[in-house]
Structures are given as C-alpha cells and as structure tokens.
Coordinates of C-alpha atoms and ligand atoms in Angstrom, one line a residue:
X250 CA 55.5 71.2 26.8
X251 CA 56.3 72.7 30.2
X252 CA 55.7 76.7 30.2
X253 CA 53.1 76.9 27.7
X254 CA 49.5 78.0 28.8
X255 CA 46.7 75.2 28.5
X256 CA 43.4 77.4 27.6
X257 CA 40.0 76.5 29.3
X258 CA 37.6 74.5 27.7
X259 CA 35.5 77.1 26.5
X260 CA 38.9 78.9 25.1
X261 CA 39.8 75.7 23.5
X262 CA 36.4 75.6 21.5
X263 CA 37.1 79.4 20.8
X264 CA 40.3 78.6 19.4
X265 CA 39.4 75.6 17.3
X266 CA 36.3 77.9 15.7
X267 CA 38.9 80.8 15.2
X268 CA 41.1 78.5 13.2
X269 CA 37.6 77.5 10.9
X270 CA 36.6 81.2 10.5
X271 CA 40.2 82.3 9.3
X272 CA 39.4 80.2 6.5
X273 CA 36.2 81.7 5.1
X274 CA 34.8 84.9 3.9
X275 CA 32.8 86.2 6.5
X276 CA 31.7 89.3 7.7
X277 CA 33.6 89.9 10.7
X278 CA 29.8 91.0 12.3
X279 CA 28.6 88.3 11.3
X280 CA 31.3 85.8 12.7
X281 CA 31.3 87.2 16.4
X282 CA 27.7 86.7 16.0
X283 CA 27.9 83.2 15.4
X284 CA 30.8 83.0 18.1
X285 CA 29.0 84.3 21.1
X286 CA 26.9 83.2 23.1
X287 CA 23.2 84.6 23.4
X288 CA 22.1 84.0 26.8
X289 CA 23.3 81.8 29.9
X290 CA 20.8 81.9 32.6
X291 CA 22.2 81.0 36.4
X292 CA 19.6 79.6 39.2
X293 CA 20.3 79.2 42.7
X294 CA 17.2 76.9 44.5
X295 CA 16.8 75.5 47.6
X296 CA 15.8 72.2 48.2
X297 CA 14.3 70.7 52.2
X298 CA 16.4 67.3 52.5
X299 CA 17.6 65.3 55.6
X300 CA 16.2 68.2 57.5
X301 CA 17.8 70.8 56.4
X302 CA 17.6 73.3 52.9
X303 CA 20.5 72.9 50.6
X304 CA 21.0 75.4 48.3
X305 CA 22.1 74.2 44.0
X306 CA 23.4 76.4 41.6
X307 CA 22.3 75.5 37.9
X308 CA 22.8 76.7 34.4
X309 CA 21.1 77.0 31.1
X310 CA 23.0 78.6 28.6
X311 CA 21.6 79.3 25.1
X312 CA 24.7 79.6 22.2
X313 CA 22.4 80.3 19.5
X314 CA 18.8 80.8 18.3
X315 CA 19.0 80.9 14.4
X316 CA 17.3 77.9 14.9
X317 CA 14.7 76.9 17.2
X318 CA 14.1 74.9 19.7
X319 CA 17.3 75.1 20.9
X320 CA 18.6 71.5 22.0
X321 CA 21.6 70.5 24.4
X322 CA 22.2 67.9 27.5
X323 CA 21.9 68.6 31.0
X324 CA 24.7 67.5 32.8
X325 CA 25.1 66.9 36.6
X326 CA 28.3 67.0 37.9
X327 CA 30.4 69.1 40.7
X328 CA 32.4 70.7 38.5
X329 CA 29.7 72.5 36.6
X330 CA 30.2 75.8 35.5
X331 CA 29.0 78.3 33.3
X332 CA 32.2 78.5 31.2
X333 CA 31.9 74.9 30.8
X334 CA 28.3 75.3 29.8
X335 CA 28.4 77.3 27.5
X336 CA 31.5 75.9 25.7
X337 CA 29.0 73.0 25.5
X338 CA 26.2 74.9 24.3
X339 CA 28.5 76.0 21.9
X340 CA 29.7 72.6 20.6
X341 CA 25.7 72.1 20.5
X342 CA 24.9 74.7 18.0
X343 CA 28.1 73.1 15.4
X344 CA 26.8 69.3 16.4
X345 CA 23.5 70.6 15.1
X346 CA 24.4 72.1 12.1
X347 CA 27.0 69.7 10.9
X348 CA 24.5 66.8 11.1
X349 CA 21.3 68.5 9.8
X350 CA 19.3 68.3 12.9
X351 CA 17.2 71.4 12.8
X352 CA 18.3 73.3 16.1
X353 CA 20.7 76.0 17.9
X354 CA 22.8 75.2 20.6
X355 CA 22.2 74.8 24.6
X356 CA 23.0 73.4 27.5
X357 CA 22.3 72.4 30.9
X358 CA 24.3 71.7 34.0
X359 CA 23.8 71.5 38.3
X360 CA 26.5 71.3 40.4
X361 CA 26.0 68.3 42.1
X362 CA 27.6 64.9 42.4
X363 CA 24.5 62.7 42.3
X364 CA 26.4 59.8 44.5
X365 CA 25.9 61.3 47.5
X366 CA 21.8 61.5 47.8
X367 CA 19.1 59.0 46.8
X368 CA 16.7 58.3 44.2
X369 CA 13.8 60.1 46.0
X370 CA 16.0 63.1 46.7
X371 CA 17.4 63.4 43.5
X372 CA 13.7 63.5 42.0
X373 CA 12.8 66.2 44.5
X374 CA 16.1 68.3 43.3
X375 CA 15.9 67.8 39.7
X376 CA 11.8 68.3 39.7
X377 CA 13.1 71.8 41.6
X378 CA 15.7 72.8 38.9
X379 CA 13.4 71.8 35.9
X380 CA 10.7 73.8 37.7
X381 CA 12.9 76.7 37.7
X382 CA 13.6 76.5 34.0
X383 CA 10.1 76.0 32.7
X384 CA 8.9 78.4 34.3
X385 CA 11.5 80.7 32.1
X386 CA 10.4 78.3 29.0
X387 CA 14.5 77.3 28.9
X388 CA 12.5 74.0 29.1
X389 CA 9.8 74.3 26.3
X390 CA 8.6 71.7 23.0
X391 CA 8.8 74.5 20.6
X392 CA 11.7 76.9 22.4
X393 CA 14.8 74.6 24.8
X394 CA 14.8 71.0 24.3
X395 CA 17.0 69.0 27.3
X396 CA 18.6 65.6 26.9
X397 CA 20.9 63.5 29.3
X398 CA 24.2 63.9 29.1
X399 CA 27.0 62.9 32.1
X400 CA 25.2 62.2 35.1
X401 CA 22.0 62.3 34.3
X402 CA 19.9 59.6 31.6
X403 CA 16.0 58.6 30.8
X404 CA 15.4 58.4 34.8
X405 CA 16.1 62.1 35.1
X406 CA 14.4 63.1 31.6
X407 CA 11.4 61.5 32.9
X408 CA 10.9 63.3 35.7
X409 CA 11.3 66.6 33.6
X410 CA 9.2 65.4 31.1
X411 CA 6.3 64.7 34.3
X412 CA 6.7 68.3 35.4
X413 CA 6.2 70.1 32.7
X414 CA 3.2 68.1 32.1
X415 CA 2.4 69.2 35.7
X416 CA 2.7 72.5 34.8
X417 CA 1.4 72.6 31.4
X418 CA -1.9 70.5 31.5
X419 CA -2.9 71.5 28.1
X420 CA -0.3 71.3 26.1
X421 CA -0.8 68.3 23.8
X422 CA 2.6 68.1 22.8
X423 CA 4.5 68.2 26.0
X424 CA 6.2 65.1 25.6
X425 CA 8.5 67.0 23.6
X426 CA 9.8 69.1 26.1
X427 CA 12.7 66.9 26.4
X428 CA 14.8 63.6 24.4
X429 CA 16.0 60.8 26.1
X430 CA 12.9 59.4 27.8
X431 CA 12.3 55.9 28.9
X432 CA 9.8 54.0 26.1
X433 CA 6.8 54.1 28.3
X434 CA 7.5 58.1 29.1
X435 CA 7.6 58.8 25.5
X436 CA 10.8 57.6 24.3
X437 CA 12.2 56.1 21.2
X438 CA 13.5 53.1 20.5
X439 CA 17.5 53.1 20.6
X440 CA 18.1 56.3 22.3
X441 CA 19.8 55.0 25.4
X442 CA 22.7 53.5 23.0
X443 CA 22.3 56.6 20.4
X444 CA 25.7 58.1 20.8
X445 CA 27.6 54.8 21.6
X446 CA 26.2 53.6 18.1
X447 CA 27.2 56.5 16.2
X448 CA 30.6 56.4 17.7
X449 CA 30.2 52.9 16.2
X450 CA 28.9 54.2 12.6
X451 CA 31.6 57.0 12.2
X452 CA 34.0 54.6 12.8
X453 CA 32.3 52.4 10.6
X454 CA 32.1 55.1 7.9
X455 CA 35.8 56.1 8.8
X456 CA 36.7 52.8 7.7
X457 CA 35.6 52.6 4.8
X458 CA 37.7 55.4 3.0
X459 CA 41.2 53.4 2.5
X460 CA 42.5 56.6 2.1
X461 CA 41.6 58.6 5.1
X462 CA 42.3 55.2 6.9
X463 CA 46.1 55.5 5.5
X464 CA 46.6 59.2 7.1
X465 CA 46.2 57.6 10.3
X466 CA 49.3 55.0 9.5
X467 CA 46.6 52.2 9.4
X468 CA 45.3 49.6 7.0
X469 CA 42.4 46.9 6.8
X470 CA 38.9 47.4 8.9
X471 CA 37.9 47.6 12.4
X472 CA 38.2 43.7 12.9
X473 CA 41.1 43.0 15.1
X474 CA 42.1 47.3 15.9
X475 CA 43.1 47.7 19.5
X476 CA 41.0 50.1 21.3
X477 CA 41.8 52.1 25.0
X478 CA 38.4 53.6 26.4
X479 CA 37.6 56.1 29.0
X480 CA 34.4 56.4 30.9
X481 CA 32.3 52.8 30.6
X482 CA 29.1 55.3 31.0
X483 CA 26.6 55.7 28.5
X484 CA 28.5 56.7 25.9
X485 CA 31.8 54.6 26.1
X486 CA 30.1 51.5 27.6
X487 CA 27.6 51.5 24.4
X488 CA 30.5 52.4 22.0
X489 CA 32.8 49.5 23.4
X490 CA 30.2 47.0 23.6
X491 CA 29.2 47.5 19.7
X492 CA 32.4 48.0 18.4
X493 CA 34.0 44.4 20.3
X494 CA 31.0 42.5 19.8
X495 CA 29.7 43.6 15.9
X496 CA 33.0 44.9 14.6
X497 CA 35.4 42.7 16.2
X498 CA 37.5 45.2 17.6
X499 CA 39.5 44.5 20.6
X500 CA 38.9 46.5 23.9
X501 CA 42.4 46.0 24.9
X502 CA 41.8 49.3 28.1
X503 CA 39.1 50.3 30.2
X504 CA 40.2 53.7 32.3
X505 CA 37.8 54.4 35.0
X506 CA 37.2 56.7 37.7
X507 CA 39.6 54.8 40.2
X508 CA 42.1 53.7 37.5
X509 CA 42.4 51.3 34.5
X510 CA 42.1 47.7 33.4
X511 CA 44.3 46.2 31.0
X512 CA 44.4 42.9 28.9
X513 CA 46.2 42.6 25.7
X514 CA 43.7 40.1 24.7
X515 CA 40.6 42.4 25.0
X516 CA 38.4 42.8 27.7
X517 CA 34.8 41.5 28.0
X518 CA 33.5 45.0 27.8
X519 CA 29.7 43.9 29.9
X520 CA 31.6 41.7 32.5
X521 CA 33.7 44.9 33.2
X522 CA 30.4 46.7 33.3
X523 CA 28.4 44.3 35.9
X524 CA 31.8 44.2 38.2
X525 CA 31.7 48.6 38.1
X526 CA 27.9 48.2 38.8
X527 CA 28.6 45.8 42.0
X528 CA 31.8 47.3 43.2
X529 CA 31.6 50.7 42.4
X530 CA 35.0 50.9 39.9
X531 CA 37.1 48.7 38.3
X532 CA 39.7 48.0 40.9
X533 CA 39.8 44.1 41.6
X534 CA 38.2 42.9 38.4
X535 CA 39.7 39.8 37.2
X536 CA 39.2 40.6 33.7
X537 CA 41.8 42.4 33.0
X538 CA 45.0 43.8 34.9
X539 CA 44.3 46.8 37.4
X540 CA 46.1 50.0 36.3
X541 CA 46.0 52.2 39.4
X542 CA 47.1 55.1 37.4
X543 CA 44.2 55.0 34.9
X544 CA 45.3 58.4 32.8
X545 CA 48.4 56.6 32.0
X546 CA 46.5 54.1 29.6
X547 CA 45.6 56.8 27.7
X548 CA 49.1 56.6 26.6
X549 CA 49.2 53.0 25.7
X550 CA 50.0 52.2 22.6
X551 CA 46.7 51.0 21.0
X552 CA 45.1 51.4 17.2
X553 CA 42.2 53.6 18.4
X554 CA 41.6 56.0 21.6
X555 CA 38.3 56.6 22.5
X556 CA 37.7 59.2 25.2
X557 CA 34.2 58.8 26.5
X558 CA 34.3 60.4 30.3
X559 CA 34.9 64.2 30.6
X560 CA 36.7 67.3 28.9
X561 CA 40.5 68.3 28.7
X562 CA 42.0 64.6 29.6
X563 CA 44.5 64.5 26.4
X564 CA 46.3 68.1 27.2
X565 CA 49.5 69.7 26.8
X566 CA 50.5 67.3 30.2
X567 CA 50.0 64.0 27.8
X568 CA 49.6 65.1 24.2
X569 CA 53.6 64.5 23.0
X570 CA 53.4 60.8 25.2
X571 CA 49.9 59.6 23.1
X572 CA 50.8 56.9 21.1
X573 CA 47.5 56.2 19.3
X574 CA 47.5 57.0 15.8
X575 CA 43.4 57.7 15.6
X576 CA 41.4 59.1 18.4
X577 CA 37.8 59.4 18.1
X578 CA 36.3 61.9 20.5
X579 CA 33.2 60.1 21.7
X580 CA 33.2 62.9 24.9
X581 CA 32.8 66.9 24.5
X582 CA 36.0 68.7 24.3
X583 CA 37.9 65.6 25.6
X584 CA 41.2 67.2 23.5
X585 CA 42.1 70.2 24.7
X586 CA 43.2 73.1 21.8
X587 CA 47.1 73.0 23.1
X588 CA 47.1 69.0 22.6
X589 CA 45.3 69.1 19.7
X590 CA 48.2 71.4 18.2
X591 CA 50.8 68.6 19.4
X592 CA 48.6 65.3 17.7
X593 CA 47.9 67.0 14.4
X594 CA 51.8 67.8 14.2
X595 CA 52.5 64.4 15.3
X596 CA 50.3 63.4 12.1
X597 CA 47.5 61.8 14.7
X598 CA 44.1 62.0 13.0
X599 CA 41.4 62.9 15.5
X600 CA 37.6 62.3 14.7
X601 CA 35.9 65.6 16.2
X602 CA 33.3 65.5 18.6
X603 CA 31.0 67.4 17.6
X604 CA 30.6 64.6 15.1
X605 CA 31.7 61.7 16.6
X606 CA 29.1 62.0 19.3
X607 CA 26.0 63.3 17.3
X608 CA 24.3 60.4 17.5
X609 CA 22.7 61.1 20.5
X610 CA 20.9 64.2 19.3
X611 CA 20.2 62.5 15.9
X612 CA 17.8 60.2 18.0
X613 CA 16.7 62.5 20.0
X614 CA 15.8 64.7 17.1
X615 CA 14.0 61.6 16.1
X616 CA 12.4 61.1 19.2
X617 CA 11.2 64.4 19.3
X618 CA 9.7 64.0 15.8
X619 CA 7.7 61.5 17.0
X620 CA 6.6 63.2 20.0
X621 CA 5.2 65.9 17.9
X622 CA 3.4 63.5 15.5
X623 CA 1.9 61.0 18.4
X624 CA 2.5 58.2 16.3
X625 CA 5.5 55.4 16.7
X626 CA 7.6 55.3 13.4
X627 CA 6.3 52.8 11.2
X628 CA 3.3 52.4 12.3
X629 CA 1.2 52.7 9.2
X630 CA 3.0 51.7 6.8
X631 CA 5.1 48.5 7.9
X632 CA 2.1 45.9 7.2
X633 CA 1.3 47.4 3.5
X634 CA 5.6 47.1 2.9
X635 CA 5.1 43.8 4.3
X636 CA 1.6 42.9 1.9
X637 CA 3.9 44.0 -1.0
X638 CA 7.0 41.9 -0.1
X639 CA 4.8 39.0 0.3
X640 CA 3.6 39.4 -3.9
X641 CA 7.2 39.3 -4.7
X642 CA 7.9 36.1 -2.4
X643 CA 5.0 34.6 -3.6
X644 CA 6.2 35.2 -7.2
X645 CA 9.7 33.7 -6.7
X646 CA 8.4 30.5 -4.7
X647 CA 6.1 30.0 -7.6
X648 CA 8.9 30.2 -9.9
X649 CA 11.5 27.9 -8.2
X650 CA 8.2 25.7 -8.1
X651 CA 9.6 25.5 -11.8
X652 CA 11.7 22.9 -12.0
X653 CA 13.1 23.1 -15.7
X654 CA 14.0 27.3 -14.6
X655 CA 16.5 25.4 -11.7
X656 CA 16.4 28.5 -9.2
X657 CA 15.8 28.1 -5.4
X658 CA 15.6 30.7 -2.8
X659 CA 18.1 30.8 -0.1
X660 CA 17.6 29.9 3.2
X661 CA 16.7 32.6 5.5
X662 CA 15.4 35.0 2.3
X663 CA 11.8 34.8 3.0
X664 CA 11.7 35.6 6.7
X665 CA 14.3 38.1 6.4
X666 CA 12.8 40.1 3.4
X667 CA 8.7 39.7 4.4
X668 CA 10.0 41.3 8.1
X669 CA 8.4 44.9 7.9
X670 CA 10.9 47.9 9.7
X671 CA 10.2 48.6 13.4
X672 CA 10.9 51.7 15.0
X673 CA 14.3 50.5 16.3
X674 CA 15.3 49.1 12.8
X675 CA 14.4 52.7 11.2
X676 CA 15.6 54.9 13.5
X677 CA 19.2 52.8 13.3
X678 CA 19.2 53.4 9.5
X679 CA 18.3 57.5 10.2
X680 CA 21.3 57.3 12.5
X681 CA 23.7 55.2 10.2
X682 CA 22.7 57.7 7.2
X683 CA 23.3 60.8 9.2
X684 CA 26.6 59.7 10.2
X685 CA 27.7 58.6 6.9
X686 CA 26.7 62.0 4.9
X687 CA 28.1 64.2 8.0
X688 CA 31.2 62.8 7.8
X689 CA 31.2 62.6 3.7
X690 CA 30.5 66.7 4.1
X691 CA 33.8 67.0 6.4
X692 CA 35.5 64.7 4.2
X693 CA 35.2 66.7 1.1
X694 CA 36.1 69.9 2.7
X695 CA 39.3 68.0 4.7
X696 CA 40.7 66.7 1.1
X697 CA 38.8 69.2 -1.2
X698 CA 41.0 72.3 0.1
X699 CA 44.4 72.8 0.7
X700 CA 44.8 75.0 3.6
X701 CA 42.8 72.6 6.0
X702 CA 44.2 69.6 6.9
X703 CA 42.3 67.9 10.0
X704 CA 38.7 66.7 9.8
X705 CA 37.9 69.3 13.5
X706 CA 38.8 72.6 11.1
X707 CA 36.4 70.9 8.3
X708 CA 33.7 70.1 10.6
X709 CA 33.9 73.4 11.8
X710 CA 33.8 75.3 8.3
X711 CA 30.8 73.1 7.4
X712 CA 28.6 73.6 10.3
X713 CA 29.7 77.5 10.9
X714 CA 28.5 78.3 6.7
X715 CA 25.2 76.2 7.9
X716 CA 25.0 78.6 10.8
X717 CA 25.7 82.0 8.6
X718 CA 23.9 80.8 5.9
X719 CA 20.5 80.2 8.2
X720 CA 21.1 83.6 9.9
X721 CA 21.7 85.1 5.7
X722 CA 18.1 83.3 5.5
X723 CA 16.8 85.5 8.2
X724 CA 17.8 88.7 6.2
X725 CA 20.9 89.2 8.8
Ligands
NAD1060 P1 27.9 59.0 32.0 O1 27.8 59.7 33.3 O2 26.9 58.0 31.6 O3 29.4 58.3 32.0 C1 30.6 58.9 32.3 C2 31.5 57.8 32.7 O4 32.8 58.3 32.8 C3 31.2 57.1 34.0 O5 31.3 55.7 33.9 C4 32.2 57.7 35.0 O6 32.4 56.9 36.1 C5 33.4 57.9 34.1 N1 34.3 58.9 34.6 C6 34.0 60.1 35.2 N2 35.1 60.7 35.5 C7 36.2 60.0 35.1 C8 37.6 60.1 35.1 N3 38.2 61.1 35.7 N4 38.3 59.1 34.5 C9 37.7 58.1 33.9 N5 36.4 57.9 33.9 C10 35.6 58.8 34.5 O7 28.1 60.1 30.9 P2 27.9 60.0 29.3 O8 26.5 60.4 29.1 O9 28.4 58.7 28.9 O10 28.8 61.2 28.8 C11 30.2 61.0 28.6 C12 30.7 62.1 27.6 O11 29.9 62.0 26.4 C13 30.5 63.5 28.1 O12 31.5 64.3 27.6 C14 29.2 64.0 27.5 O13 29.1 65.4 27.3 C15 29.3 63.3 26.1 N6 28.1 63.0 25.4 C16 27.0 62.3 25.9 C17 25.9 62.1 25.2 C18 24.7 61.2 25.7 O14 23.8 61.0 24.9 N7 24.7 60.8 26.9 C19 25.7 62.7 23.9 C20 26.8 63.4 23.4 C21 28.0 63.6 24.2

C-alpha cells in the first residue's frame, strides 16, 4: 500500500461520516452542521510539584449540543491533542445517538503520561484541570458530563466529582457532574466492566444472526472462536475475561505495551493481568509465549480481533497482512479510514466502535440517572416483585403437594425466581437491551439497502438522521 496517504484520526472519522452522508438526503447546511465541531476549549495550568511549577496543556472539545449535557471521556495520555479530541468528541455525539442515550458529543484529554508522578500528585493535577473546566461549566450535571476513558478510571472521576462539590456547595445534584465514580462516590453498579461487557453483548447479539455470522466466513457461536486482544486495560481486560470465561472463547493473544503473549491453547486472561500488575508488561509471563513484536499479533491468524488499546493500530502499514475475518472495535478509531478501505474489500466484517464500545456510556447514562433521582435502582420496588413471586411459588408448591396432578418443581426454581433485581442485575439487562436494539437498527439498514454494505456506514446513517432529526426538532 506503499505511496498512498494514511489520513489522521480525525480525517479518518471525516471520511467514514462522508461516506454515511453521501447516502442520505440532507441539506448540505445541515450536514456540515452536524459535521463540525462546536467548540474545543485549550487550558494551559500550572501545577507546584517536586519544587518546581509544571505547566499541562488540556482539552475539552464540544462536537455537538443538539442535545444536552454533552457527555464524552477524559483521557490522559502524552499524545493528546486537539485533533484527536475532537475526532473523539465526534465519535461521542454518533455513540450517543446510535444507542439512544440522550446527549451530544465531547471530550476530554491532558497531555500527560500518568506513570511518571504519584497518586497525591496526580490528585493535585487533575483537581487543577477539573478546576479549570468547571469554572467554564465544560464540567456541569445539566451542561458537560466526563467519564474515564484511557488513563484515567473511578479514582480520577472521584476526585472531579469532590471538586465540583467543592465548588458548588448547593447544588443537590452534583454527583452528576461526572460517570464512572466508585460505589461509595456515587457510582453504579457494573460501570467499571460497562464497555468490556458490551463488547461482550454485541458479540453476543452478533452471534446470533447466522446470517451476518456467514459474511464473516464463520459459523456456530462464540464457544471455541480464537480471539487476539490489544490493551488488557479497562476495556480489553473486561472484554477478554467475559468472553473466555462466560462464552468460552479462547484468548489465544494478548498484545501489550512491551509486546505480545501467545498460546494456541488460550491464555488465562486474569493470570496475565496480575503478572502486568506486578511486572509492569507482559514480557516473562509463563502463560503464554512472549512476542517481542506485539503489533505483529495483530496479524495472527485468529476468528476474532479485538483492538482495545489506542487509535490508528490496523492502517494502511498492516491492513492487506490482517488475517482475521471479524474485528470488533472495542477502542476509538482503532481502524484507520485507509485500512478500513483494504478489510471491507478483503470481505473482513468490522463491528464499529462507536457501537461496539457504547457500553460504557450506556451505564454511565444510567449512573447519571440515578444520580439525578438519589435513589439506587430497584430500591422500591424489588421486595413488592419479590411479595408477588412468592404468591405464585406458594401456589405451585401447594399444587405439586397434589399428588394425583404428578408435577414437581425443579430444583433451583424457587430461589432463583423469588430473588428480586439488584441494581447490578438491572443495569446488565439496560446494557444487554441497548446493545441488542442498536445493533438490530444498523442491521436493518446494513441488509435493508443496497448501496451500503458494512455495518460502520449503517451505524453512521442511523445515528447522523437521529442527529438531523433532533436538530429538525429544534426548528433548524
Ligand atoms: P486503559 O488505560 O484502561 O487501558 C489501555 C490499555 O492499553 C493499557 O493496558 C495499556 O497498557 C495498553 N496499551 C497502551 N498502548 C499500547 C500499545 N501501543 N500497544 C498495546 N497496548 C497498549 O484504557 P481503556 O479505558 O481500556 O480504553 C481503551 C480504549 O477504549 C480507548 O480507545 C478508549 O477511548 C476506548 N473506550 C474506553 C471506554 C471506557 O469506559 N474506559 C469507553 C469507550 C471507549
């Protein structure tokens, strides 16, 4: 593919939502509107540590406000940058649209590799930053809603969440001023694994269309599929652990920082995970064989490739040389717009990220919910659902107390069916629901017209007429 120009991440997004809009009858005002994005706002602080000021640059960047809050990670990494940003922000807005969470796109980054400085200067920098953007209500319940997202996780949303109470001492419904708090900050259950587990469910809900299963030259369920992973953070730790340990898939790669670990036989995904936490990568972990050359494992041949680390890491350098037949995009932009050109003429089906990875700003949308209503999910009603499950119990023990009727109940029925929802069980059916009608709405544009023919184009088509037909609401 040598000579041809790989575009920027935020040129790649461009490109993928020019291919949607060619599709559909907009007005051309109206689709640069949707295309742009509003407002990125750049802060430079200084922060006293070891002696000395050191002086971060930031980022908020707002994609768009036809609805609001506006919701989107902060992410802390060196690399940070506002093109990057707001090519995120602007995956944000189409996440939020295509799974019916009601808010526009943002996000968040510092430029700062959070290895290098401790937990007490860490809280001193990001208590800095978040100062800086509530002040400018970019961090606000009712106007910019942060999450975690690479580099940051509840440790860091707590600390937000404690400032802007600091700042805010009125304001009953603070809490909300941010997703992806710990469960004594605020939290909800199951947010920490959110996008990990809808990786998971879209996989799950991939599978069960034998037909959409068959584009990808495969057959049969997840039970047995070979998956590579990248990044064992957050995201691809959650999504490997669920999918090997529920599904019975087999974790055949692991592609870290400092290279890869290979075993044909699957690896124990949390082994892997305690070795990273003691040694600080993967190299010398006798679970698998170490790949010193991690990227190349992208190429292996596997069933499934799950990019879960950064942007741009299948490109027009490795597209032509992936041998995976279905790659679900549990990262942002992990595909850049040149490779995805190469897989979808290859005939490789890729699962977009801007579904793949909604599950964590399902939960969090959840989470949010429940900050606003100060009440846990559940709460009232799961002893009444309980009182009335009991009746029917009781009705069927009294009638297999009938001896001539011959029925029994199995064993196992009465304490599984008398068990009331708790927050964790409801907010994983929310999450397993919104997964499987966002990807039915793709689905029926990806089969339903004839002129698209990857699920990314259909996922962008539906969330872009959500977006144009909220801003039509608005008289525009
Ligand atoms: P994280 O910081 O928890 O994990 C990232 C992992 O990738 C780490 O283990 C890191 O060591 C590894 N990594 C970094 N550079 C790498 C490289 N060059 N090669 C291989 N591995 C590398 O981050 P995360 O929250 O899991 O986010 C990962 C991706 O998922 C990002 O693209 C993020 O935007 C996206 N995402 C995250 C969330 C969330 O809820 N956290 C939600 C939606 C999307």
């Amino acid at each position: 593919m040598e000579g041809l120009r790989e575009p920027s991440f935020r040129d790649s997004v461009e490109i993928m939502f020019n291919r949607a809009a060619a599709l559909m009858d907009m007005s051309p005002g109206l689709e640069e509107k949707i295309r742009v994005c509003n407002a990125t706002y750049t802060v430079r602080f200084g922060v006293r540590l070891r002696g000395k000021i050191q002086t971060f640059t930031g980022y908020r960047s707002v994609h768009s406000e036809h609805m609001e809050p506006v919701k989107g990670g902060i992410r802390y990494a060196l690399n940070v940058n506002q093109n990057e940003v707001e090519a995120l922000a602007a995956l944000m807005t189409f996440k939020c649209a295509l799974v019916e969470t009601p808010f526009g796109g943002s996000k968040g980054g510092l430029c700062i590799d959070p290895r290098l400085y401790d937990e007490h200067e860490l809280e001193q920098i990001t208590r800095r930053f978040a100062y800086e953007l509530i002040k400018r209500d970019l961090i606000n319940p009712s106007q910019n809603v942060p999450a975690p997202d690479m580099g940051t996780g509840e440790r860091e949303m707590a600390w937000i969440a404690d400032q802007y109470a600091r700042m805010n001492t009125t304001d009953i419904n603070g809490r909300a001023c941010v997703t992806g708090k710990p469960l004594n900050g605020g939290g909800i259950q199951g947010r920490v694994e959110a996008t990990g587990r809808g990786v998971q469910y879209a996989l799950r809900e991939f599978f069960r269309h034998p037909e959409d299963v068959r584009i990808a030259n495969l057959s049969g369920t997840l039970d047995g599929k070979r998956c590579v992973v990248q990044g064992l953070g957050n995201v691809g730790y959650h999504a490997a652990k669920f999918l090997s340990s529920e599904d019975g898939a087999k974790i055949i790669a692991i592609i870290e920082r400092d290279g890869g670990l290979y075993n044909e036989n699957g690896l124990d995904v949390d082994r892997v995970r305690d070795w990273i936490a003691a040694h600080g990568g993967v190299q010398g972990c006798p679970e698998g064989t170490y790949v010193a050359d991690g990227p190349s494992l992208l190429e292996a041949a596997c069933d499934i490739l799950i990019p879960a680390a950064l942007e741009g890491v299948i490109n027009l350098g490795n597209a032509a040389r992936i041998k995976a037949p279905l790659i679900i995009e549990a990262a942002n932009g992990p595909v850049t717009a040149g490779a995805d050109e190469v897989l979808r003429n290859k005939g490789t089906v890729i699962i977009p990220d801007m579904y793949a990875n909604a599950g964590g700003v399902t939960v969090s949308y959840f989470e949010w919910v429940k900050n606003l209503s100060h009440i846990r999910f559940g709460r009232i009603q799961r002893r009444q659902e309980e009182a009335r499950h009991e009746l029917i119990v009781n009705e069927l023990e009294r009638l297999s107390a009938d001896r001539e009727l011959g029925w029994t109940l199995s064993p196992g029925f009465k304490e599984k069916y008398l068990r009331g929802a708790d927050e964790l069980e409801l907010v994983r059916s929310g999450l397993d629901d919104t997964m499987r009608a966002a990807y039915q709405s793709m689905r029926e544009v990806w089969h339903g017209r004839d002129e698209v023919t990857d699920l990314r184009v259909a996922a962008y088509i539906v969330s872009i007429s959500r977006v144009a037909a909220s801003y039509r609401a608005k008289g525009l």
